[in-house]
């Protein structure tokens, strides 16, 4: 092969490699929280039909990756490793938007007013958060959105001096600490946990401001046109029987558009 033909063949080979790389799968990270019991394999299966829809829509295969560890999630968002991400913890999602070039695609219906509830025993004399000064509080994982909301709420009530806090992995472990006097107040944002606590005679001392969680994000590497297609797809899921079936698999009501700047403002209150 003469030099001209060899160079031409090499250029064709390299060009084909670039096309192949560009047509590789888009990575869709799914995080459903750190203080709930999550099965990564089941998560991928629940998103299977949605990933197939998105693949057709974006003309690229879409691979779903369950990301249960927050450190791994934060690193992936910082590197823009994920093309799309459904992120439960608002503080990590907002940080991805303000620092890592991500854009909001949609919020998840039914999760726009996530509140941390401060639970005390039924015989507790406490009447307000301001009375907690010097007391112990129990809360789920330190990096959970529940605990981030808790600290912002206590800062408003007590000032910058934080309370001594005992953190546990799961939300449903918090009531045990309160019930057995290990802490004076326990914090949870799980409706099931709070309802069970109240049904057993416990009280809710106060609740936090509402914070939207479960943000759907797109990497800054995606074009505005691609992002608009993804937003239209998710927001429109509840408009058809097939779409509603996909939402049932996710156990959510649907998705809505939202102002990204408003989320950044909430992030300021959270101390992000």
PDB file of C-alpha atoms in Angstrom:
ATOM      1  CA  UNK A   1       0.000   0.000   0.000  1.00  0.00           C
ATOM      2  CA  UNK A   2       1.474   3.368  -0.967  1.00  0.00           C
ATOM      3  CA  UNK A   3       1.769   6.166   1.590  1.00  0.00           C
ATOM      4  CA  UNK A   4      -1.244   8.125   0.312  1.00  0.00           C
ATOM      5  CA  UNK A   5      -3.536   5.105   0.514  1.00  0.00           C
ATOM      6  CA  UNK A   6      -2.166   4.169   3.948  1.00  0.00           C
ATOM      7  CA  UNK A   7      -2.811   7.670   5.348  1.00  0.00           C
ATOM      8  CA  UNK A   8      -6.304   7.661   3.876  1.00  0.00           C
ATOM      9  CA  UNK A   9      -7.090   4.282   5.412  1.00  0.00           C
ATOM     10  CA  UNK A  10      -5.776   5.424   8.807  1.00  0.00           C
ATOM     11  CA  UNK A  11      -7.904   8.579   8.672  1.00  0.00           C
ATOM     12  CA  UNK A  12     -10.974   6.510   7.783  1.00  0.00           C
ATOM     13  CA  UNK A  13     -10.261   4.150  10.696  1.00  0.00           C
ATOM     14  CA  UNK A  14      -9.812   6.969  13.199  1.00  0.00           C
ATOM     15  CA  UNK A  15     -12.900   8.745  11.924  1.00  0.00           C
ATOM     16  CA  UNK A  16     -14.942   5.580  12.334  1.00  0.00           C
ATOM     17  CA  UNK A  17     -13.613   5.303  15.897  1.00  0.00           C
ATOM     18  CA  UNK A  18     -14.776   8.831  16.690  1.00  0.00           C
ATOM     19  CA  UNK A  19     -18.245   8.134  15.314  1.00  0.00           C
ATOM     20  CA  UNK A  20     -18.383   4.930  17.382  1.00  0.00           C
ATOM     21  CA  UNK A  21     -17.358   6.797  20.555  1.00  0.00           C
ATOM     22  CA  UNK A  22     -19.940   9.498  19.972  1.00  0.00           C
ATOM     23  CA  UNK A  23     -22.666   6.912  19.437  1.00  0.00           C
ATOM     24  CA  UNK A  24     -21.903   5.044  22.661  1.00  0.00           C
ATOM     25  CA  UNK A  25     -24.547   4.779  25.382  1.00  0.00           C
ATOM     26  CA  UNK A  26     -25.735   7.740  27.390  1.00  0.00           C
ATOM     27  CA  UNK A  27     -25.420   7.081  31.130  1.00  0.00           C
ATOM     28  CA  UNK A  28     -28.536   7.669  33.240  1.00  0.00           C
ATOM     29  CA  UNK A  29     -27.711   7.647  36.968  1.00  0.00           C
ATOM     30  CA  UNK A  30     -30.528   6.921  39.397  1.00  0.00           C
ATOM     31  CA  UNK A  31     -30.208   7.684  43.097  1.00  0.00           C
ATOM     32  CA  UNK A  32     -33.205   7.032  45.342  1.00  0.00           C
ATOM     33  CA  UNK A  33     -31.759   8.138  48.645  1.00  0.00           C
ATOM     34  CA  UNK A  34     -29.293   6.806  51.171  1.00  0.00           C
ATOM     35  CA  UNK A  35     -31.603   6.243  54.151  1.00  0.00           C
ATOM     36  CA  UNK A  36     -34.061   3.889  52.428  1.00  0.00           C
ATOM     37  CA  UNK A  37     -33.633   0.233  51.471  1.00  0.00           C
ATOM     38  CA  UNK A  38     -32.834   0.232  47.749  1.00  0.00           C
ATOM     39  CA  UNK A  39     -32.204  -2.732  45.442  1.00  0.00           C
ATOM     40  CA  UNK A  40     -29.926  -1.531  42.587  1.00  0.00           C
ATOM     41  CA  UNK A  41     -30.905  -4.406  40.289  1.00  0.00           C
ATOM     42  CA  UNK A  42     -34.603  -3.687  40.781  1.00  0.00           C
ATOM     43  CA  UNK A  43     -33.954   0.002  40.095  1.00  0.00           C
ATOM     44  CA  UNK A  44     -32.425  -0.754  36.689  1.00  0.00           C
ATOM     45  CA  UNK A  45     -35.372  -2.991  35.796  1.00  0.00           C
ATOM     46  CA  UNK A  46     -37.933  -0.380  36.850  1.00  0.00           C
ATOM     47  CA  UNK A  47     -36.309   2.124  34.484  1.00  0.00           C
ATOM     48  CA  UNK A  48     -35.858  -0.330  31.611  1.00  0.00           C
ATOM     49  CA  UNK A  49     -38.788   0.811  29.463  1.00  0.00           C
ATOM     50  CA  UNK A  50     -38.014   4.466  30.113  1.00  0.00           C
ATOM     51  CA  UNK A  51     -34.401   3.950  29.077  1.00  0.00           C
ATOM     52  CA  UNK A  52     -35.608   2.273  25.879  1.00  0.00           C
ATOM     53  CA  UNK A  53     -37.926   5.216  25.166  1.00  0.00           C
ATOM     54  CA  UNK A  54     -35.128   7.714  25.753  1.00  0.00           C
ATOM     55  CA  UNK A  55     -32.803   5.720  23.506  1.00  0.00           C
ATOM     56  CA  UNK A  56     -35.264   6.042  20.628  1.00  0.00           C
ATOM     57  CA  UNK A  57     -35.882   9.704  21.403  1.00  0.00           C
ATOM     58  CA  UNK A  58     -32.208  10.696  21.585  1.00  0.00           C
ATOM     59  CA  UNK A  59     -31.039   8.194  18.970  1.00  0.00           C
ATOM     60  CA  UNK A  60     -28.442   6.827  21.397  1.00  0.00           C
ATOM     61  CA  UNK A  61     -28.602   3.807  23.683  1.00  0.00           C
ATOM     62  CA  UNK A  62     -29.326   4.789  27.281  1.00  0.00           C
ATOM     63  CA  UNK A  63     -27.802   2.773  30.105  1.00  0.00           C
ATOM     64  CA  UNK A  64     -29.318   3.062  33.590  1.00  0.00           C
ATOM     65  CA  UNK A  65     -26.917   2.920  36.522  1.00  0.00           C
ATOM     66  CA  UNK A  66     -28.195   2.742  40.094  1.00  0.00           C
ATOM     67  CA  UNK A  67     -25.934   4.878  42.300  1.00  0.00           C
ATOM     68  CA  UNK A  68     -26.625   4.253  45.981  1.00  0.00           C
ATOM     69  CA  UNK A  69     -23.459   5.750  47.477  1.00  0.00           C
ATOM     70  CA  UNK A  70     -23.489   9.547  47.853  1.00  0.00           C
ATOM     71  CA  UNK A  71     -19.713   9.874  47.499  1.00  0.00           C
ATOM     72  CA  UNK A  72     -19.866   8.028  44.193  1.00  0.00           C
ATOM     73  CA  UNK A  73     -22.844  10.165  43.146  1.00  0.00           C
ATOM     74  CA  UNK A  74     -21.054  13.416  43.981  1.00  0.00           C
ATOM     75  CA  UNK A  75     -17.905  12.328  42.142  1.00  0.00           C
ATOM     76  CA  UNK A  76     -19.890  11.316  39.069  1.00  0.00           C
ATOM     77  CA  UNK A  77     -21.765  14.613  38.994  1.00  0.00           C
ATOM     78  CA  UNK A  78     -18.562  16.605  39.530  1.00  0.00           C
ATOM     79  CA  UNK A  79     -16.984  14.873  36.511  1.00  0.00           C
ATOM     80  CA  UNK A  80     -20.205  15.119  34.441  1.00  0.00           C
ATOM     81  CA  UNK A  81     -19.930  11.347  34.129  1.00  0.00           C
ATOM     82  CA  UNK A  82     -23.711  11.073  33.939  1.00  0.00           C
ATOM     83  CA  UNK A  83     -25.607  12.401  30.920  1.00  0.00           C
ATOM     84  CA  UNK A  84     -28.873  12.209  32.849  1.00  0.00           C
ATOM     85  CA  UNK A  85     -29.433  11.822  36.576  1.00  0.00           C
ATOM     86  CA  UNK A  86     -32.461  11.338  38.822  1.00  0.00           C
ATOM     87  CA  UNK A  87     -31.165  12.587  42.141  1.00  0.00           C
ATOM     88  CA  UNK A  88     -33.086  12.136  45.392  1.00  0.00           C
ATOM     89  CA  UNK A  89     -30.982  14.416  47.669  1.00  0.00           C
ATOM     90  CA  UNK A  90     -31.678  18.044  46.777  1.00  0.00           C
ATOM     91  CA  UNK A  91     -28.339  19.286  48.098  1.00  0.00           C
ATOM     92  CA  UNK A  92     -26.376  17.087  45.701  1.00  0.00           C
ATOM     93  CA  UNK A  93     -28.661  18.007  42.790  1.00  0.00           C
ATOM     94  CA  UNK A  94     -28.448  21.742  43.486  1.00  0.00           C
ATOM     95  CA  UNK A  95     -24.672  21.543  43.864  1.00  0.00           C
ATOM     96  CA  UNK A  96     -24.534  19.791  40.488  1.00  0.00           C
ATOM     97  CA  UNK A  97     -26.454  22.701  38.947  1.00  0.00           C
ATOM     98  CA  UNK A  98     -24.463  25.498  40.578  1.00  0.00           C
ATOM     99  CA  UNK A  99     -20.986  23.973  40.374  1.00  0.00           C
ATOM    100  CA  UNK A 100     -20.929  21.126  37.844  1.00  0.00           C
ATOM    101  CA  UNK A 101     -22.804  22.444  34.823  1.00  0.00           C
ATOM    102  CA  UNK A 102     -25.998  20.407  35.118  1.00  0.00           C
ATOM    103  CA  UNK A 103     -29.417  21.724  34.118  1.00  0.00           C
ATOM    104  CA  UNK A 104     -32.808  20.952  35.617  1.00  0.00           C
ATOM    105  CA  UNK A 105     -35.015  18.817  33.399  1.00  0.00           C
ATOM    106  CA  UNK A 106     -37.964  18.338  35.760  1.00  0.00           C
ATOM    107  CA  UNK A 107     -39.078  17.777  39.335  1.00  0.00           C
ATOM    108  CA  UNK A 108     -40.938  14.710  40.545  1.00  0.00           C
ATOM    109  CA  UNK A 109     -44.604  15.166  41.436  1.00  0.00           C
ATOM    110  CA  UNK A 110     -45.419  14.294  45.018  1.00  0.00           C
ATOM    111  CA  UNK A 111     -41.908  15.179  46.180  1.00  0.00           C
ATOM    112  CA  UNK A 112     -41.978  18.963  45.857  1.00  0.00           C
ATOM    113  CA  UNK A 113     -42.750  19.550  49.555  1.00  0.00           C
ATOM    114  CA  UNK A 114     -40.407  17.204  51.371  1.00  0.00           C
ATOM    115  CA  UNK A 115     -40.322  18.136  55.070  1.00  0.00           C
ATOM    116  CA  UNK A 116     -38.273  17.014  58.025  1.00  0.00           C
ATOM    117  CA  UNK A 117     -40.436  16.263  61.067  1.00  0.00           C
ATOM    118  CA  UNK A 118     -39.089  16.611  64.602  1.00  0.00           C
ATOM    119  CA  UNK A 119     -40.525  13.767  66.690  1.00  0.00           C
ATOM    120  CA  UNK A 120     -40.740  13.697  70.494  1.00  0.00           C
ATOM    121  CA  UNK A 121     -42.296  11.268  72.936  1.00  0.00           C
ATOM    122  CA  UNK A 122     -45.952  11.659  73.760  1.00  0.00           C
ATOM    123  CA  UNK A 123     -45.080  12.687  77.340  1.00  0.00           C
ATOM    124  CA  UNK A 124     -42.495  15.285  76.276  1.00  0.00           C
ATOM    125  CA  UNK A 125     -43.019  18.801  77.732  1.00  0.00           C
ATOM    126  CA  UNK A 126     -41.267  20.422  74.741  1.00  0.00           C
ATOM    127  CA  UNK A 127     -43.361  22.924  72.793  1.00  0.00           C
ATOM    128  CA  UNK A 128     -40.959  24.514  70.290  1.00  0.00           C
ATOM    129  CA  UNK A 129     -37.627  23.932  68.562  1.00  0.00           C
ATOM    130  CA  UNK A 130     -36.113  26.850  70.464  1.00  0.00           C
ATOM    131  CA  UNK A 131     -36.326  24.729  73.634  1.00  0.00           C
ATOM    132  CA  UNK A 132     -33.942  22.103  72.225  1.00  0.00           C
ATOM    133  CA  UNK A 133     -30.802  24.043  73.067  1.00  0.00           C
ATOM    134  CA  UNK A 134     -28.270  21.745  74.755  1.00  0.00           C
ATOM    135  CA  UNK A 135     -30.258  18.580  73.973  1.00  0.00           C
ATOM    136  CA  UNK A 136     -29.405  15.603  71.785  1.00  0.00           C
ATOM    137  CA  UNK A 137     -31.084  14.957  68.451  1.00  0.00           C
ATOM    138  CA  UNK A 138     -31.241  11.755  66.416  1.00  0.00           C
ATOM    139  CA  UNK A 139     -31.280  11.800  62.621  1.00  0.00           C
ATOM    140  CA  UNK A 140     -30.655   9.628  59.563  1.00  0.00           C
ATOM    141  CA  UNK A 141     -27.378   9.581  57.612  1.00  0.00           C
ATOM    142  CA  UNK A 142     -25.408  12.809  58.045  1.00  0.00           C
ATOM    143  CA  UNK A 143     -25.314  13.438  54.285  1.00  0.00           C
ATOM    144  CA  UNK A 144     -28.994  12.661  53.718  1.00  0.00           C
ATOM    145  CA  UNK A 145     -31.251  15.486  52.540  1.00  0.00           C
ATOM    146  CA  UNK A 146     -33.329  14.949  55.696  1.00  0.00           C
ATOM    147  CA  UNK A 147     -30.360  15.823  57.898  1.00  0.00           C
ATOM    148  CA  UNK A 148     -29.356  18.749  55.688  1.00  0.00           C
ATOM    149  CA  UNK A 149     -32.885  20.160  56.083  1.00  0.00           C
ATOM    150  CA  UNK A 150     -32.776  19.436  59.827  1.00  0.00           C
ATOM    151  CA  UNK A 151     -29.566  21.422  60.305  1.00  0.00           C
ATOM    152  CA  UNK A 152     -30.904  24.401  58.327  1.00  0.00           C
ATOM    153  CA  UNK A 153     -34.129  24.365  60.369  1.00  0.00           C
ATOM    154  CA  UNK A 154     -32.295  24.160  63.689  1.00  0.00           C
ATOM    155  CA  UNK A 155     -29.969  26.956  62.592  1.00  0.00           C
ATOM    156  CA  UNK A 156     -33.025  29.176  62.054  1.00  0.00           C
ATOM    157  CA  UNK A 157     -34.457  28.222  65.464  1.00  0.00           C
ATOM    158  CA  UNK A 158     -31.304  28.136  67.604  1.00  0.00           C
ATOM    159  CA  UNK A 159     -28.615  30.062  65.759  1.00  0.00           C
ATOM    160  CA  UNK A 160     -25.360  28.720  64.303  1.00  0.00           C
ATOM    161  CA  UNK A 161     -24.408  26.510  67.259  1.00  0.00           C
ATOM    162  CA  UNK A 162     -25.323  22.929  66.186  1.00  0.00           C
ATOM    163  CA  UNK A 163     -26.917  20.391  68.512  1.00  0.00           C
ATOM    164  CA  UNK A 164     -25.154  17.180  69.458  1.00  0.00           C
ATOM    165  CA  UNK A 165     -26.483  14.717  66.891  1.00  0.00           C
ATOM    166  CA  UNK A 166     -26.522  10.932  66.674  1.00  0.00           C
ATOM    167  CA  UNK A 167     -26.805   9.749  63.069  1.00  0.00           C
ATOM    168  CA  UNK A 168     -28.103   6.336  62.012  1.00  0.00           C
ATOM    169  CA  UNK A 169     -28.209   4.743  58.577  1.00  0.00           C
ATOM    170  CA  UNK A 170     -31.964   4.332  58.090  1.00  0.00           C
ATOM    171  CA  UNK A 171     -34.894   6.647  58.778  1.00  0.00           C
ATOM    172  CA  UNK A 172     -36.940   3.932  60.464  1.00  0.00           C
ATOM    173  CA  UNK A 173     -34.211   3.512  63.100  1.00  0.00           C
ATOM    174  CA  UNK A 174     -34.693   7.064  64.391  1.00  0.00           C
ATOM    175  CA  UNK A 175     -37.852   6.498  66.519  1.00  0.00           C
ATOM    176  CA  UNK A 176     -36.055   3.828  68.576  1.00  0.00           C
ATOM    177  CA  UNK A 177     -33.617   6.448  69.864  1.00  0.00           C
ATOM    178  CA  UNK A 178     -36.430   8.754  70.943  1.00  0.00           C
ATOM    179  CA  UNK A 179     -38.563   6.010  72.443  1.00  0.00           C
ATOM    180  CA  UNK A 180     -35.696   4.747  74.610  1.00  0.00           C
ATOM    181  CA  UNK A 181     -34.466   8.160  75.742  1.00  0.00           C
ATOM    182  CA  UNK A 182     -31.201   8.110  73.785  1.00  0.00           C
ATOM    183  CA  UNK A 183     -32.129  11.491  72.278  1.00  0.00           C
ATOM    184  CA  UNK A 184     -34.777  14.074  73.104  1.00  0.00           C
ATOM    185  CA  UNK A 185     -35.968  14.523  69.525  1.00  0.00           C
ATOM    186  CA  UNK A 186     -35.683  12.429  66.383  1.00  0.00           C
ATOM    187  CA  UNK A 187     -35.890  13.659  62.805  1.00  0.00           C
ATOM    188  CA  UNK A 188     -37.431  11.889  59.826  1.00  0.00           C
ATOM    189  CA  UNK A 189     -38.931  12.927  56.507  1.00  0.00           C
ATOM    190  CA  UNK A 190     -40.488   9.531  55.849  1.00  0.00           C
ATOM    191  CA  UNK A 191     -44.255   9.892  55.952  1.00  0.00           C
ATOM    192  CA  UNK A 192     -44.586   6.237  56.923  1.00  0.00           C
ATOM    193  CA  UNK A 193     -42.153   6.621  59.834  1.00  0.00           C
ATOM    194  CA  UNK A 194     -43.835   9.800  61.099  1.00  0.00           C
ATOM    195  CA  UNK A 195     -47.345   8.364  60.776  1.00  0.00           C
ATOM    196  CA  UNK A 196     -46.355   5.207  62.637  1.00  0.00           C
ATOM    197  CA  UNK A 197     -44.812   7.360  65.375  1.00  0.00           C
ATOM    198  CA  UNK A 198     -47.995   9.387  65.775  1.00  0.00           C
ATOM    199  CA  UNK A 199     -50.214   6.295  65.629  1.00  0.00           C
ATOM    200  CA  UNK A 200     -48.263   4.940  68.606  1.00  0.00           C
ATOM    201  CA  UNK A 201     -48.847   8.114  70.642  1.00  0.00           C
ATOM    202  CA  UNK A 202     -45.737  10.083  69.753  1.00  0.00           C
ATOM    203  CA  UNK A 203     -45.842  13.779  68.882  1.00  0.00           C
ATOM    204  CA  UNK A 204     -44.388  15.954  66.136  1.00  0.00           C
ATOM    205  CA  UNK A 205     -42.831  19.024  67.717  1.00  0.00           C
ATOM    206  CA  UNK A 206     -42.369  20.911  64.440  1.00  0.00           C
ATOM    207  CA  UNK A 207     -41.824  20.452  60.713  1.00  0.00           C
ATOM    208  CA  UNK A 208     -39.344  22.139  58.400  1.00  0.00           C
ATOM    209  CA  UNK A 209     -39.917  24.313  55.357  1.00  0.00           C
ATOM    210  CA  UNK A 210     -40.757  22.277  52.238  1.00  0.00           C
ATOM    211  CA  UNK A 211     -37.917  21.327  49.915  1.00  0.00           C
ATOM    212  CA  UNK A 212     -38.337  19.714  46.465  1.00  0.00           C
ATOM    213  CA  UNK A 213     -36.363  16.475  46.107  1.00  0.00           C
ATOM    214  CA  UNK A 214     -35.895  13.878  43.345  1.00  0.00           C
ATOM    215  CA  UNK A 215     -34.572  16.255  40.687  1.00  0.00           C
ATOM    216  CA  UNK A 216     -34.163  15.102  37.105  1.00  0.00           C
ATOM    217  CA  UNK A 217     -30.966  16.600  35.686  1.00  0.00           C
ATOM    218  CA  UNK A 218     -29.179  16.735  32.334  1.00  0.00           C
ATOM    219  CA  UNK A 219     -25.476  17.246  31.828  1.00  0.00           C
ATOM    220  CA  UNK A 220     -24.309  20.498  30.265  1.00  0.00           C
ATOM    221  CA  UNK A 221     -22.889  18.319  27.483  1.00  0.00           C
ATOM    222  CA  UNK A 222     -26.437  17.699  26.255  1.00  0.00           C
ATOM    223  CA  UNK A 223     -27.767  20.309  23.848  1.00  0.00           C
ATOM    224  CA  UNK A 224     -30.727  22.519  24.726  1.00  0.00           C
ATOM    225  CA  UNK A 225     -32.728  20.716  22.039  1.00  0.00           C
ATOM    226  CA  UNK A 226     -31.966  17.299  23.550  1.00  0.00           C
ATOM    227  CA  UNK A 227     -32.812  18.591  27.009  1.00  0.00           C
ATOM    228  CA  UNK A 228     -36.138  19.938  25.751  1.00  0.00           C
ATOM    229  CA  UNK A 229     -36.992  16.528  24.286  1.00  0.00           C
ATOM    230  CA  UNK A 230     -36.237  14.826  27.608  1.00  0.00           C
ATOM    231  CA  UNK A 231     -38.313  17.369  29.547  1.00  0.00           C
ATOM    232  CA  UNK A 232     -41.224  16.941  27.157  1.00  0.00           C
ATOM    233  CA  UNK A 233     -41.009  13.168  27.476  1.00  0.00           C
ATOM    234  CA  UNK A 234     -41.022  13.049  31.282  1.00  0.00           C
ATOM    235  CA  UNK A 235     -43.614  15.796  31.783  1.00  0.00           C
ATOM    236  CA  UNK A 236     -45.896  14.055  29.288  1.00  0.00           C
ATOM    237  CA  UNK A 237     -45.747  10.580  30.838  1.00  0.00           C
ATOM    238  CA  UNK A 238     -48.953  11.058  32.835  1.00  0.00           C
ATOM    239  CA  UNK A 239     -50.877  11.958  29.674  1.00  0.00           C
ATOM    240  CA  UNK A 240     -51.118   8.424  28.263  1.00  0.00           C
ATOM    241  CA  UNK A 241     -51.949   4.950  29.535  1.00  0.00           C
ATOM    242  CA  UNK A 242     -48.530   3.660  28.474  1.00  0.00           C
ATOM    243  CA  UNK A 243     -46.801   6.575  30.198  1.00  0.00           C
ATOM    244  CA  UNK A 244     -48.788   6.021  33.385  1.00  0.00           C
ATOM    245  CA  UNK A 245     -47.664   2.396  33.371  1.00  0.00           C
ATOM    246  CA  UNK A 246     -44.059   3.576  33.305  1.00  0.00           C
ATOM    247  CA  UNK A 247     -44.745   5.931  36.204  1.00  0.00           C
ATOM    248  CA  UNK A 248     -46.269   3.073  38.196  1.00  0.00           C
ATOM    249  CA  UNK A 249     -42.991   1.196  37.807  1.00  0.00           C
ATOM    250  CA  UNK A 250     -41.224   4.187  39.373  1.00  0.00           C
ATOM    251  CA  UNK A 251     -43.936   4.577  42.032  1.00  0.00           C
ATOM    252  CA  UNK A 252     -44.308   8.303  41.277  1.00  0.00           C
ATOM    253  CA  UNK A 253     -47.214  10.444  40.040  1.00  0.00           C
ATOM    254  CA  UNK A 254     -45.324  12.169  37.246  1.00  0.00           C
ATOM    255  CA  UNK A 255     -42.946  15.035  36.541  1.00  0.00           C
ATOM    256  CA  UNK A 256     -43.304  18.817  36.315  1.00  0.00           C
ATOM    257  CA  UNK A 257     -41.203  21.688  35.017  1.00  0.00           C
ATOM    258  CA  UNK A 258     -39.716  24.031  37.608  1.00  0.00           C
ATOM    259  CA  UNK A 259     -37.586  27.161  37.849  1.00  0.00           C
ATOM    260  CA  UNK A 260     -33.939  26.232  38.348  1.00  0.00           C
ATOM    261  CA  UNK A 261     -33.179  29.607  39.960  1.00  0.00           C
ATOM    262  CA  UNK A 262     -35.794  28.898  42.636  1.00  0.00           C
ATOM    263  CA  UNK A 263     -33.976  25.695  43.513  1.00  0.00           C
ATOM    264  CA  UNK A 264     -30.687  27.572  43.770  1.00  0.00           C
ATOM    265  CA  UNK A 265     -32.372  29.909  46.263  1.00  0.00           C
ATOM    266  CA  UNK A 266     -33.469  26.937  48.346  1.00  0.00           C
ATOM    267  CA  UNK A 267     -29.895  25.709  48.189  1.00  0.00           C
ATOM    268  CA  UNK A 268     -28.732  28.973  49.767  1.00  0.00           C
ATOM    269  CA  UNK A 269     -31.042  28.346  52.727  1.00  0.00           C
ATOM    270  CA  UNK A 270     -29.760  24.774  53.000  1.00  0.00           C
ATOM    271  CA  UNK A 271     -26.223  26.118  53.214  1.00  0.00           C
ATOM    272  CA  UNK A 272     -24.998  24.553  49.978  1.00  0.00           C
TER     273      UNK A 272
END
